[in-house]
């Protein structure tokens, strides 16, 4: 599975740790930065290109990290086709994929510990969209909203 990962300074350390954790498992990872710790960087500069790549189908899934995970979620969801959520517990990590076809997990580098982040990311990456009619119907309503608000 090819995945992307991006973080600003608030998520830089967790991003680096997740890359080191996931690569030996066979995940192909595209790093969208930040490539160094710079406290003056801005999360949209890294999160938006990640979300665009996921929405375009160039990546199977994305991992977005900022200090709290909130800004990463807000920025990613501005991209049509990106379905991002701040995840803080195991159930939503897999249920978001299974029911809502979540394609970007957002984490808080200042609030999510390494072991918890590993567990959340694995639950997210291993989950599959159910494709159930009710979930397809709901996603179609989201797609319509995205098309209506492209201006």
Tab-separated table of C-alpha atoms in Angstrom:
chain	number	residue	atom	x	y	z
A	1	UNK	CA	0.000	0.000	0.000
A	2	UNK	CA	1.317	3.434	-0.944
A	3	UNK	CA	0.635	6.049	1.696
A	4	UNK	CA	1.609	9.659	2.192
A	5	UNK	CA	2.561	11.450	5.363
A	6	UNK	CA	2.906	15.145	6.148
A	7	UNK	CA	3.488	17.278	9.213
A	8	UNK	CA	4.380	20.753	10.304
A	9	UNK	CA	6.741	21.502	13.189
A	10	UNK	CA	4.125	20.422	15.741
A	11	UNK	CA	3.943	16.966	14.213
A	12	UNK	CA	7.469	16.628	12.838
A	13	UNK	CA	8.791	14.282	15.514
A	14	UNK	CA	5.744	11.989	15.367
A	15	UNK	CA	5.902	11.933	11.548
A	16	UNK	CA	9.524	10.825	11.598
A	17	UNK	CA	8.748	8.137	14.163
A	18	UNK	CA	5.792	6.821	12.142
A	19	UNK	CA	7.877	6.599	8.976
A	20	UNK	CA	10.502	4.546	10.833
A	21	UNK	CA	7.750	2.327	12.243
A	22	UNK	CA	5.808	1.735	9.000
A	23	UNK	CA	8.590	1.255	6.429
A	24	UNK	CA	9.783	-2.119	7.803
A	25	UNK	CA	6.175	-3.341	7.553
A	26	UNK	CA	6.318	-2.917	3.784
A	27	UNK	CA	4.350	0.296	3.402
A	28	UNK	CA	5.563	2.491	0.560
A	29	UNK	CA	5.682	5.983	2.044
A	30	UNK	CA	5.798	9.328	0.293
A	31	UNK	CA	6.957	12.061	2.656
A	32	UNK	CA	5.403	15.463	1.957
A	33	UNK	CA	7.475	17.217	4.624
A	34	UNK	CA	8.346	18.981	6.728
A	35	UNK	CA	11.845	17.660	6.150
A	36	UNK	CA	13.375	19.523	9.081
A	37	UNK	CA	12.115	21.044	12.288
A	38	UNK	CA	11.224	24.683	11.582
A	39	UNK	CA	8.957	26.306	14.170
A	40	UNK	CA	7.890	28.980	11.689
A	41	UNK	CA	6.429	26.592	9.088
A	42	UNK	CA	2.699	26.353	8.329
A	43	UNK	CA	0.689	23.121	8.253
A	44	UNK	CA	-1.260	23.891	5.022
A	45	UNK	CA	2.024	23.921	3.073
A	46	UNK	CA	2.464	20.198	3.798
A	47	UNK	CA	-1.060	18.925	4.428
A	48	UNK	CA	-2.702	20.319	1.288
A	49	UNK	CA	-0.313	18.602	-1.182
A	50	UNK	CA	-0.813	15.344	0.740
A	51	UNK	CA	-4.609	15.715	0.567
A	52	UNK	CA	-4.442	16.529	-3.149
A	53	UNK	CA	-2.417	13.380	-3.832
A	54	UNK	CA	-4.831	11.215	-1.847
A	55	UNK	CA	-7.897	12.784	-3.494
A	56	UNK	CA	-6.336	12.256	-6.945
A	57	UNK	CA	-5.809	8.562	-6.205
A	58	UNK	CA	-2.017	8.773	-6.307
A	59	UNK	CA	-1.922	7.391	-2.753
A	60	UNK	CA	-4.143	4.854	-1.020
A	61	UNK	CA	-4.237	6.753	2.266
A	62	UNK	CA	-2.673	9.698	4.055
A	63	UNK	CA	-1.405	10.544	7.525
A	64	UNK	CA	-1.472	14.231	8.492
A	65	UNK	CA	0.090	15.494	11.702
A	66	UNK	CA	0.187	18.926	13.293
A	67	UNK	CA	0.373	19.972	16.932
A	68	UNK	CA	-3.230	19.102	17.788
A	69	UNK	CA	-4.384	17.453	14.560
A	70	UNK	CA	-7.184	20.004	14.236
A	71	UNK	CA	-5.494	22.285	11.701
A	72	UNK	CA	-4.400	19.302	9.614
A	73	UNK	CA	-7.995	18.076	9.527
A	74	UNK	CA	-9.372	21.489	8.577
A	75	UNK	CA	-6.822	21.972	5.765
A	76	UNK	CA	-7.157	18.451	4.342
A	77	UNK	CA	-10.941	18.662	4.205
A	78	UNK	CA	-10.758	21.733	1.960
A	79	UNK	CA	-9.694	19.405	-0.867
A	80	UNK	CA	-12.563	17.736	-2.739
A	81	UNK	CA	-12.239	13.976	-2.392
A	82	UNK	CA	-10.200	14.138	0.789
A	83	UNK	CA	-12.006	12.683	3.776
A	84	UNK	CA	-9.915	13.509	6.826
A	85	UNK	CA	-10.619	13.236	10.527
A	86	UNK	CA	-8.799	13.885	13.756
A	87	UNK	CA	-8.598	10.452	15.370
A	88	UNK	CA	-7.867	9.955	19.052
A	89	UNK	CA	-9.183	6.452	19.726
A	90	UNK	CA	-9.145	2.998	18.133
A	91	UNK	CA	-12.818	2.586	17.154
A	92	UNK	CA	-12.945	5.701	14.976
A	93	UNK	CA	-9.609	4.799	13.358
A	94	UNK	CA	-11.146	1.761	11.667
A	95	UNK	CA	-14.842	2.708	11.686
A	96	UNK	CA	-14.099	5.932	9.826
A	97	UNK	CA	-12.721	3.863	6.955
A	98	UNK	CA	-15.340	1.106	7.133
A	99	UNK	CA	-18.374	3.416	7.134
A	100	UNK	CA	-17.186	6.785	5.814
A	101	UNK	CA	-14.316	5.802	3.495
A	102	UNK	CA	-11.924	7.966	5.523
A	103	UNK	CA	-8.730	8.362	3.508
A	104	UNK	CA	-6.653	10.665	5.732
A	105	UNK	CA	-6.034	10.176	9.430
A	106	UNK	CA	-5.080	13.300	11.361
A	107	UNK	CA	-3.080	13.098	14.563
A	108	UNK	CA	-1.845	15.579	17.126
A	109	UNK	CA	1.918	15.456	17.497
A	110	UNK	CA	1.694	17.212	20.843
A	111	UNK	CA	-1.142	15.087	22.222
A	112	UNK	CA	-0.821	11.597	20.711
A	113	UNK	CA	1.880	9.351	22.138
A	114	UNK	CA	4.032	7.190	19.881
A	115	UNK	CA	2.500	3.851	20.823
A	116	UNK	CA	-1.038	5.206	20.566
A	117	UNK	CA	-0.232	6.746	17.169
A	118	UNK	CA	1.137	3.424	15.936
A	119	UNK	CA	-2.027	1.602	17.011
A	120	UNK	CA	-4.328	4.222	15.507
A	121	UNK	CA	-2.463	4.299	12.199
A	122	UNK	CA	-2.435	0.512	11.879
A	123	UNK	CA	-6.167	0.310	12.595
A	124	UNK	CA	-6.720	2.983	9.933
A	125	UNK	CA	-4.458	1.373	7.336
A	126	UNK	CA	-5.807	-2.153	7.842
A	127	UNK	CA	-9.463	-1.154	7.655
A	128	UNK	CA	-11.478	-1.437	4.452
A	129	UNK	CA	-14.526	0.474	3.272
A	130	UNK	CA	-17.610	-1.741	3.573
A	131	UNK	CA	-19.284	-0.407	0.439
A	132	UNK	CA	-22.700	-0.928	2.041
A	133	UNK	CA	-25.537	0.814	0.224
A	134	UNK	CA	-26.272	3.185	3.119
A	135	UNK	CA	-22.628	4.261	3.276
A	136	UNK	CA	-22.451	4.732	-0.505
A	137	UNK	CA	-25.628	6.840	-0.355
A	138	UNK	CA	-24.160	9.067	2.348
A	139	UNK	CA	-20.858	9.495	0.521
A	140	UNK	CA	-22.707	10.478	-2.625
A	141	UNK	CA	-24.383	13.271	-0.671
A	142	UNK	CA	-20.929	14.458	0.410
A	143	UNK	CA	-19.695	14.360	-3.204
A	144	UNK	CA	-22.668	16.488	-4.278
A	145	UNK	CA	-21.812	19.033	-1.581
A	146	UNK	CA	-18.199	19.128	-2.764
A	147	UNK	CA	-19.284	19.776	-6.368
A	148	UNK	CA	-21.702	22.507	-5.285
A	149	UNK	CA	-18.964	24.295	-3.340
A	150	UNK	CA	-16.057	24.162	-5.790
A	151	UNK	CA	-16.035	27.920	-6.454
